[in-house]
Amino acid sequence: MDGPTGVVFPATADGRRSTTALGRAVVADALRAVDPIGARSAEHETDWRRGYVGHFRRLVEAGLLSRDAALTVARDGLAALHTRMRYAPPRGGPETTPAEAFASDDREPPLRTATVTGSGPVERELSLPYRGQRLRGDDLRRRLDAWVDAGVIEPSCAEAVGRVLANPDWLDLRDQRIVVLGAGAEMGPLPSVLRWGGDVVAVDLPRPEIWRRVLRTARRHGGRLHLPVPPDTGDDDAALTAAAGADLLHRLPQAARWLAGLDGRLVLGNYVYADGATNVRVATAVDALTVELTGQRPDAALAFLATPTDVYAVPGDAVAHAERGYAARGTARRTLRLISGGRLLHRNYPPGADPGINDSLVPQQGPNYALAKRLQRWRAAVARDAGATVSFTVAPPTRTRSVLRNRALAAAYAGAHRFGVEVFEPATSNTLMAALLVHDLRTGGGPAQEHPWRDETYAAAHGGLWRVPYAPRSALGLAVLLGLGGARA
């Protein structure tokens, strides 16, 4: 079969599969009912790859009109994506929507479940790896307080982790099936859940290097790992490493049938990532899978990690924190702004804004990354409104492999501490985020909020981006220069 298969972008009139046309249309449709002027502006954007930033900000601003406005943007954005994206069966046949693919005969053999039980100890105490130490008890509480004082996390994040510390029995997740979509991801909860003796259902591509690493983690801890394999696969590690995997992008119905057949309450954790346009394709596949499975399993919970490099409405307390820092840096700020002709170090918010708009989008990450992450935010809002248990947490900037491959972003992270932003190591981030997942599962998704933007700010660990004095993009170039200088030194 010629051309791409699985979840693919729709073909335009000239036969091309344009990521730009898709992104522009989805953003315009998401805005249309709430902000028709913004919708027309998105439709007529001629330089989407650079101009997308303002339109993604407008999606947040339009949703601030009311709870209904925010949910309308989310529902219409999801509908626009799913009606446009296509599923091209790998073995041939007509293209359908991703939702229609689940009812088709994809002729793929069913997967069976292999289970690996670890031989390591089971921990029932929350501990956090941080700068060469393992923080527990009061040491961890002091670190949380220090992060709050520095503006690195929101106070509600410290409160949520504090509740997990006070209830160590919450870490026993044997009553849940934590489905880790993207099992090899550095930011996922797989190591922590296995350390706490829980059950992890691991889904990732059939690549031996992924499963070798995942199986090594499972053997080291005390939990149980469930993984998809072809029916005739042996149960030794060599056979599992060679054969395990479920391809969500190209064999979506096969993966859905396997997950639907698992027992217990499913927690669908979305930790997938791919480079470039493939990120939108796999994000769409996961979202279609989520809709299909929650239709069959209404008790399923959803879990998402949000990127800090996006646009968020933030509370007045964060704005005030940023303003205090802006006032305290007057002389240095004025000098740099003068030298740069006013291009550097803009204030993060207008004084007194409540909520403020934190725009931490990084243009170099591109519109496909922004759309894939916004899709998750929309699904979280819509699912929560429908009564589902949803864990949605803004994760801190983290030195993951994907970040370090981007030289400019890696340099910006290296220089970010000069502006009050803390960049986390993956082990610290994924353990902290796993603790917040536990909190949300044990509290029904956290406290009820009156607007989706407040749900997004709850327990956020943004690394300081919301509370720094300067608009992040106005400091980005300087952070890159400082980071490159530090690396050379």
Coordinates of C-alpha atoms in Angstrom, one line a residue:
M1 CA 0.0 0.0 0.0
D2 CA 1.4 3.4 -1.0
G3 CA 1.6 6.3 1.4
P4 CA 1.3 6.4 5.2
T5 CA -1.0 4.0 7.1
G6 CA -2.8 4.0 10.4
V7 CA -3.9 7.4 11.8
V8 CA -3.0 9.9 9.1
F9 CA -3.6 13.5 8.2
P10 CA -6.4 14.2 5.8
A11 CA -5.5 14.6 2.1
T12 CA -6.1 18.1 0.7
A13 CA -7.5 18.8 -2.8
D14 CA -4.1 18.4 -4.4
G15 CA -3.5 15.1 -2.6
R16 CA -1.0 16.4 0.0
R17 CA -1.4 15.6 3.7
S18 CA -0.9 19.0 5.2
T19 CA -0.2 19.4 8.9
T20 CA -0.6 23.2 8.5
A21 CA -4.0 22.9 6.9
L22 CA -5.1 20.5 9.6
G23 CA -3.8 22.6 12.5
R24 CA -5.2 25.9 11.2
A25 CA -8.7 24.3 10.6
V26 CA -8.9 22.7 14.0
V27 CA -8.0 25.9 15.8
A28 CA -10.4 27.9 13.7
D29 CA -13.3 25.4 14.4
A30 CA -12.4 25.4 18.2
L31 CA -12.8 29.2 18.2
R32 CA -15.7 29.7 15.9
A33 CA -18.6 29.5 18.3
V34 CA -17.0 31.6 21.0
D35 CA -14.7 33.9 19.1
P36 CA -15.6 34.1 15.4
I37 CA -13.1 36.9 14.8
G38 CA -10.3 34.7 16.2
A39 CA -11.6 31.8 14.0
R40 CA -11.3 34.0 10.9
S41 CA -7.8 35.2 11.9
A42 CA -6.6 31.6 12.3
E43 CA -8.1 30.5 9.0
H44 CA -6.3 33.4 7.2
E45 CA -2.9 32.9 9.0
T46 CA -0.4 32.7 6.1
D47 CA 2.6 31.7 8.2
W48 CA 1.2 29.0 10.5
R49 CA 4.6 27.6 11.5
R50 CA 5.6 30.9 13.1
G51 CA 2.2 32.6 13.6
Y52 CA 0.5 29.7 15.5
V53 CA 1.6 31.1 18.9
G54 CA -0.9 33.9 19.0
H55 CA -3.8 31.7 17.9
F56 CA -3.1 29.1 20.6
R57 CA -3.0 31.9 23.2
R58 CA -6.4 33.1 21.8
L59 CA -7.9 29.6 22.5
V60 CA -7.2 30.1 26.2
E61 CA -8.4 33.7 26.3
A62 CA -11.7 32.8 24.5
G63 CA -12.4 30.1 27.1
L64 CA -12.1 32.6 30.0
L65 CA -15.5 34.1 29.1
S66 CA -17.2 31.4 31.0
R67 CA -17.1 27.7 31.9
D68 CA -19.4 27.0 29.0
A69 CA -17.1 28.9 26.7
A70 CA -14.1 26.9 27.7
L71 CA -15.9 23.6 27.3
T72 CA -17.3 24.7 23.9
V73 CA -13.7 25.4 22.7
A74 CA -12.6 22.0 24.0
R75 CA -15.6 20.1 22.5
D76 CA -15.4 21.8 19.1
G77 CA -11.7 21.4 18.9
L78 CA -11.9 17.7 19.6
A79 CA -14.7 17.3 17.1
A80 CA -12.8 19.2 14.4
L81 CA -9.8 16.9 14.9
H82 CA -11.6 13.6 14.9
T83 CA -13.8 14.4 11.9
R84 CA -10.8 15.4 9.8
M85 CA -8.1 12.9 10.8
R86 CA -8.3 9.5 9.0
Y87 CA -7.4 5.9 9.6
A88 CA -5.8 4.0 6.7
P89 CA -5.8 0.3 7.4
P90 CA -2.3 -1.2 7.2
R91 CA -3.6 -4.1 5.1
G92 CA -5.5 -2.0 2.7
G93 CA -9.0 -0.8 2.4
P94 CA -10.9 2.5 2.4
E95 CA -9.9 5.3 4.8
T96 CA -12.3 6.0 7.7
T97 CA -12.3 8.3 10.7
P98 CA -10.3 6.9 13.7
A99 CA -13.6 6.3 15.6
E100 CA -15.0 4.1 12.7
A101 CA -11.8 2.0 12.6
F102 CA -12.8 0.2 15.8
A103 CA -15.8 -1.3 14.2
S104 CA -13.9 -2.5 11.1
D105 CA -12.3 -5.9 10.5
D106 CA -8.6 -5.0 10.7
R107 CA -7.6 -8.7 10.3
E108 CA -4.9 -8.3 13.0
P109 CA -4.4 -11.3 15.3
P110 CA -5.4 -10.7 18.9
L111 CA -2.8 -9.9 21.5
R112 CA -2.5 -11.9 24.8
T113 CA -1.3 -10.6 28.2
A114 CA 2.1 -11.6 29.6
T115 CA 2.6 -10.8 33.2
V116 CA 6.0 -10.2 34.9
T117 CA 6.2 -10.1 38.7
G118 CA 9.1 -8.2 40.2
S119 CA 11.4 -9.6 42.9
G120 CA 12.4 -6.4 44.5
P121 CA 11.0 -4.8 47.7
V122 CA 7.7 -3.0 47.9
E123 CA 7.9 0.5 49.3
R124 CA 5.0 2.0 51.2
E125 CA 6.6 5.4 51.9
L126 CA 6.8 8.3 49.4
S127 CA 10.3 9.3 48.7
L128 CA 11.7 11.7 46.1
P129 CA 15.1 11.5 44.4
Y130 CA 16.6 15.0 44.4
R131 CA 20.2 16.1 43.7
G132 CA 21.8 12.9 44.8
Q133 CA 19.5 12.4 47.8
R134 CA 16.3 10.5 48.5
L135 CA 14.0 12.9 50.4
R136 CA 11.5 11.5 52.8
G137 CA 9.2 12.8 55.6
D138 CA 10.1 16.2 56.9
D139 CA 13.0 16.5 54.5
L140 CA 10.5 16.2 51.6
R141 CA 8.1 18.6 53.3
R142 CA 10.9 21.2 53.6
R143 CA 11.8 20.8 49.9
L144 CA 8.1 21.3 48.9
D145 CA 7.9 24.4 51.1
A146 CA 11.2 25.7 49.5
W147 CA 9.7 25.2 46.1
V148 CA 6.6 27.1 47.0
D149 CA 8.6 30.0 48.5
A150 CA 10.7 30.2 45.3
G151 CA 7.6 30.0 43.0
V152 CA 8.6 26.7 41.5
I153 CA 5.3 24.9 42.3
E154 CA 1.9 26.1 43.2
P155 CA 0.9 25.8 46.9
S156 CA -1.8 23.3 46.0
C157 CA 1.0 21.0 44.6
A158 CA 2.7 21.0 48.0
E159 CA -0.7 20.4 49.7
A160 CA -1.5 17.4 47.4
V161 CA 1.9 15.8 47.9
G162 CA 1.6 16.4 51.6
R163 CA -1.7 14.5 51.7
V164 CA 0.1 11.5 50.0
L165 CA 2.8 11.7 52.6
A166 CA 0.2 11.7 55.4
N167 CA -1.6 8.6 53.8
P168 CA 1.1 6.1 52.8
D169 CA -1.5 3.4 52.3
W170 CA -2.7 5.4 49.2
L171 CA 0.5 4.2 47.5
D172 CA -1.0 0.6 47.4
L173 CA -2.4 0.8 43.9
R174 CA -3.3 -2.9 43.5
D175 CA -6.9 -1.9 43.2
Q176 CA -6.1 -0.1 39.9
R177 CA -4.7 -1.1 36.5
I178 CA -2.4 1.8 35.7
V179 CA -2.3 1.8 31.9
V180 CA 0.9 3.6 30.8
L181 CA 0.5 4.5 27.2
G182 CA 4.1 5.3 26.3
A183 CA 5.6 2.9 28.8
G184 CA 9.2 3.8 27.8
A185 CA 8.6 7.6 28.4
E186 CA 11.0 9.2 30.9
M187 CA 8.1 11.2 32.5
G188 CA 5.7 8.3 33.0
P189 CA 4.8 6.8 36.4
L190 CA 5.8 3.2 35.6
P191 CA 8.9 3.0 37.9
S192 CA 7.1 4.5 40.8
V193 CA 3.9 2.4 40.6
L194 CA 6.1 -0.8 40.3
R195 CA 8.2 0.4 43.3
W196 CA 4.9 0.7 45.3
G197 CA 3.9 -2.8 44.3
G198 CA 1.1 -1.8 41.9
D199 CA -0.1 -3.2 38.6
V200 CA 1.2 -1.5 35.4
V201 CA -0.3 -2.2 32.0
A202 CA 2.5 -1.2 29.7
V203 CA 1.8 -0.1 26.1
D204 CA 4.5 1.0 23.7
L205 CA 5.9 0.3 20.3
P206 CA 7.3 -3.2 19.5
R207 CA 10.9 -2.1 19.8
P208 CA 13.2 -4.4 21.8
E209 CA 15.3 -1.5 23.3
I210 CA 12.1 -0.1 24.9
W211 CA 11.0 -3.5 26.4
R212 CA 14.5 -4.4 27.6
R213 CA 14.5 -1.2 29.7
V214 CA 10.9 -1.7 30.9
L215 CA 11.5 -5.3 31.9
R216 CA 14.7 -4.4 33.8
T217 CA 12.7 -1.9 35.8
A218 CA 9.9 -4.4 36.5
R219 CA 12.3 -7.0 37.7
R220 CA 14.0 -4.5 40.1
H221 CA 10.8 -3.6 41.9
G222 CA 7.9 -5.4 43.7
G223 CA 5.0 -4.7 41.4
R224 CA 3.4 -6.5 38.4
L225 CA 3.9 -5.6 34.8
H226 CA 1.3 -6.6 32.2
L227 CA 2.3 -6.3 28.5
P228 CA 0.8 -7.1 25.1
V229 CA 2.4 -9.9 23.1
P230 CA 1.5 -12.2 20.2
P231 CA -0.3 -15.4 21.2
D232 CA 2.6 -17.7 20.7
T233 CA 5.3 -15.7 22.6
G234 CA 7.3 -17.4 25.3
D235 CA 7.4 -15.9 28.9
D236 CA 11.1 -15.6 29.3
D237 CA 12.6 -12.1 29.2
A238 CA 14.4 -12.7 25.9
A239 CA 11.1 -13.7 24.1
L240 CA 9.1 -10.8 25.7
T241 CA 11.8 -8.3 24.8
A242 CA 11.7 -9.4 21.2
A243 CA 8.0 -9.6 20.7
A244 CA 6.2 -7.3 23.2
G245 CA 4.4 -4.1 22.0
A246 CA 1.2 -2.6 20.6
D247 CA 1.3 -0.1 17.8
L248 CA -1.3 2.5 18.6
L249 CA -0.6 4.5 15.5
H250 CA -0.9 1.7 12.9
R251 CA -2.9 -1.0 14.7
L252 CA -5.2 0.9 16.8
P253 CA -8.2 -1.5 16.8
Q254 CA -5.9 -4.4 17.9
A255 CA -4.6 -2.4 20.9
A256 CA -8.1 -1.4 21.8
R257 CA -9.5 -4.9 21.9
W258 CA -6.6 -6.0 24.1
L259 CA -7.1 -3.2 26.6
A260 CA -10.9 -3.7 26.7
G261 CA -10.4 -7.3 27.7
L262 CA -8.3 -6.5 30.8
D263 CA -10.0 -6.9 34.2
G264 CA -10.1 -4.3 37.0
R265 CA -10.5 -0.6 36.9
L266 CA -8.4 1.0 34.1
V267 CA -6.5 4.2 34.6
L268 CA -5.6 5.4 31.1
G269 CA -2.4 7.4 31.4
N270 CA -1.3 9.3 28.3
Y271 CA 2.5 9.7 28.2
V272 CA 3.0 9.2 24.5
Y273 CA 5.4 11.5 22.5
A274 CA 6.8 11.5 19.0
D275 CA 8.7 14.0 17.0
G276 CA 7.2 16.5 14.6
A277 CA 3.9 15.7 12.8
T278 CA 3.8 12.2 14.1
N279 CA 3.1 13.6 17.5
V280 CA -0.3 14.8 16.3
R281 CA -1.0 11.4 14.7
V282 CA -0.2 9.4 17.8
A283 CA -2.0 12.0 20.1
T284 CA -5.1 11.5 17.9
A285 CA -4.8 7.8 18.1
V286 CA -4.6 7.8 21.9
D287 CA -7.6 10.2 22.1
A288 CA -9.6 7.9 19.8
L289 CA -8.6 5.0 22.0
T290 CA -9.7 6.9 25.1
V291 CA -13.1 7.6 23.7
E292 CA -13.6 4.0 22.6
L293 CA -12.5 2.5 25.9
T294 CA -14.4 4.9 28.2
G295 CA -17.5 4.1 26.2
Q296 CA -17.0 0.4 27.1
R297 CA -15.6 1.1 30.6
P298 CA -17.4 4.1 32.1
D299 CA -15.5 3.7 35.4
A300 CA -12.1 4.3 33.7
A301 CA -10.0 7.2 35.0
L302 CA -7.8 9.4 32.8
A303 CA -4.4 10.8 33.5
F304 CA -2.4 13.4 31.6
L305 CA 0.9 15.3 32.1
A306 CA 0.7 18.8 30.7
T307 CA 3.7 20.6 29.3
P308 CA 4.7 23.8 31.1
T309 CA 5.6 25.4 27.8
D310 CA 2.1 26.3 26.8
V311 CA -0.5 29.0 27.5
Y312 CA -2.4 29.0 30.9
A313 CA -4.6 31.2 32.8
V314 CA -3.0 31.6 36.3
P315 CA -4.3 32.9 39.6
G316 CA -3.8 36.4 40.9
D317 CA -1.4 35.1 43.6
A318 CA 1.0 34.0 40.8
V319 CA 0.7 37.4 39.2
A320 CA 1.5 39.2 42.4
H321 CA 4.5 36.9 43.0
A322 CA 5.8 37.8 39.5
E323 CA 5.2 41.5 40.1
R324 CA 7.2 41.5 43.3
G325 CA 10.1 40.0 41.4
Y326 CA 9.8 42.5 38.6
A327 CA 9.9 45.4 41.0
A328 CA 13.0 44.0 42.8
R329 CA 15.0 43.7 39.5
G330 CA 14.5 47.3 38.3
T331 CA 18.0 48.4 37.6
A332 CA 19.2 45.3 35.8
R333 CA 16.0 45.0 33.9
R334 CA 16.0 48.6 32.6
T335 CA 19.6 48.3 31.5
L336 CA 19.0 45.1 29.5
R337 CA 15.8 46.5 28.0
L338 CA 17.6 49.6 26.9
I339 CA 20.5 47.6 25.3
S340 CA 18.1 45.3 23.5
G341 CA 15.8 48.1 22.2
G342 CA 12.9 46.9 24.3
R343 CA 12.9 43.3 23.0
L344 CA 14.1 41.6 26.2
L345 CA 12.6 41.1 29.7
H346 CA 9.0 42.2 29.3
R347 CA 6.9 41.9 32.5
N348 CA 5.1 38.6 32.8
Y349 CA 1.7 40.1 33.4
P350 CA -0.2 43.4 33.5
P351 CA -0.2 44.6 37.1
G352 CA -3.2 43.2 39.0
A353 CA -4.3 40.7 36.4
D354 CA -6.6 38.0 37.8
P355 CA -6.4 35.6 36.2
G356 CA -3.2 36.4 34.4
I357 CA -2.2 34.8 31.1
N358 CA 1.1 33.0 31.2
D359 CA 2.4 32.5 27.7
S360 CA 5.3 30.1 27.9
L361 CA 4.9 28.7 24.3
V362 CA 8.3 28.0 22.8
P363 CA 8.0 28.7 19.0
Q364 CA 10.8 26.3 18.2
Q365 CA 8.7 23.4 19.5
G366 CA 6.3 24.0 16.7
P367 CA 2.5 23.9 16.0
N368 CA 2.3 20.2 15.9
Y369 CA 3.6 19.8 19.4
A370 CA 1.3 22.6 20.6
L371 CA -1.8 20.9 19.0
A372 CA -0.9 17.5 20.4
K373 CA -0.7 18.9 23.9
R374 CA -3.8 21.0 23.6
L375 CA -5.7 18.0 22.5
Q376 CA -5.0 16.4 25.9
R377 CA -6.1 19.5 27.7
W378 CA -9.4 19.5 25.8
R379 CA -10.0 15.8 26.5
A380 CA -9.3 16.3 30.2
A381 CA -11.8 19.2 30.5
V382 CA -14.6 17.4 28.6
A383 CA -14.1 14.1 30.5
R384 CA -14.1 15.9 33.9
D385 CA -17.3 17.7 32.9
A386 CA -18.9 14.4 32.1
G387 CA -18.1 13.0 35.6
A388 CA -14.9 11.0 34.9
T389 CA -12.0 10.9 37.4
V390 CA -9.3 12.9 35.7
S391 CA -5.7 13.5 36.8
F392 CA -4.3 16.5 34.9
T393 CA -1.1 18.0 36.2
V394 CA 1.3 20.6 34.7
A395 CA 4.7 19.0 34.9
P396 CA 8.0 20.9 35.4
P397 CA 10.6 21.6 32.8
T398 CA 12.6 18.5 32.7
R399 CA 15.9 17.4 31.1
T400 CA 14.4 14.5 29.1
R401 CA 16.1 13.0 26.0
S402 CA 13.7 14.7 23.7
V403 CA 14.5 18.1 25.2
L404 CA 18.2 17.6 25.1
R405 CA 18.1 16.7 21.4
N406 CA 16.9 20.3 20.7
R407 CA 20.1 22.4 21.1
A408 CA 18.3 25.7 21.6
L409 CA 15.9 24.3 24.2
A410 CA 18.7 22.5 25.9
A411 CA 20.7 25.7 26.1
A412 CA 17.6 27.6 27.4
Y413 CA 17.1 25.0 30.1
A414 CA 20.8 25.3 31.1
G415 CA 20.4 29.1 31.5
A416 CA 16.9 29.1 33.0
H417 CA 18.0 29.1 36.6
R418 CA 19.3 32.7 36.1
F419 CA 15.6 33.8 35.8
G420 CA 14.2 31.8 38.7
V421 CA 13.1 28.7 36.7
E422 CA 14.2 25.3 38.1
V423 CA 14.7 22.5 35.5
F424 CA 14.2 19.1 37.0
E425 CA 15.9 15.8 36.4
P426 CA 13.6 13.0 35.0
A427 CA 13.7 10.9 38.1
T428 CA 12.5 13.8 40.3
S429 CA 9.8 14.8 37.8
N430 CA 8.3 11.4 37.2
T431 CA 8.2 10.5 40.9
L432 CA 6.6 13.9 41.8
M433 CA 4.1 13.4 39.1
A434 CA 3.4 9.9 40.2
A435 CA 2.6 11.1 43.7
L436 CA 0.2 13.6 42.3
L437 CA -1.5 10.9 40.2
V438 CA -1.9 8.9 43.5
H439 CA -3.5 11.9 45.1
D440 CA -6.0 12.4 42.3
L441 CA -7.0 8.8 42.1
R442 CA -7.6 8.7 45.9
T443 CA -9.5 12.0 45.9
G444 CA -11.7 11.6 42.8
G445 CA -9.6 13.9 40.7
G446 CA -8.9 16.6 43.4
P447 CA -11.3 19.3 44.5
A448 CA -14.1 20.5 42.3
Q449 CA -13.4 23.8 40.5
E450 CA -15.8 26.3 39.0
H451 CA -13.9 26.7 35.7
P452 CA -11.6 24.5 33.7
W453 CA -8.7 26.9 33.9
R454 CA -8.7 26.4 37.7
D455 CA -8.6 22.6 37.2
E456 CA -5.5 23.1 35.1
T457 CA -3.7 25.3 37.8
Y458 CA -4.5 22.9 40.6
A459 CA -1.3 21.2 41.9
A460 CA 0.8 22.6 39.0
A461 CA 4.5 22.1 39.1
H462 CA 5.5 24.5 36.4
G463 CA 9.1 25.0 37.5
G464 CA 8.7 28.7 38.1
L465 CA 7.4 29.8 34.6
W466 CA 4.2 31.1 36.1
R467 CA 5.8 33.2 38.8
V468 CA 9.0 34.6 37.2
P469 CA 9.1 38.3 36.7
Y470 CA 9.5 38.2 32.9
A471 CA 7.4 36.9 30.1
P472 CA 9.2 33.7 29.3
R473 CA 9.8 34.3 25.6
S474 CA 11.2 37.7 26.3
A475 CA 13.9 36.0 28.4
L476 CA 14.3 32.9 26.1
G477 CA 17.1 34.3 23.9
L478 CA 19.1 35.5 26.9
A479 CA 18.6 32.1 28.6
V480 CA 20.0 30.4 25.5
L481 CA 23.0 32.6 25.4
L482 CA 23.7 32.1 29.1
G483 CA 23.2 28.4 28.8
L484 CA 25.5 28.1 25.8
G485 CA 28.1 30.1 27.8
G486 CA 27.8 27.8 30.8
A487 CA 28.2 24.8 28.6
R488 CA 31.4 26.1 27.0
A489 CA 32.7 27.0 30.5

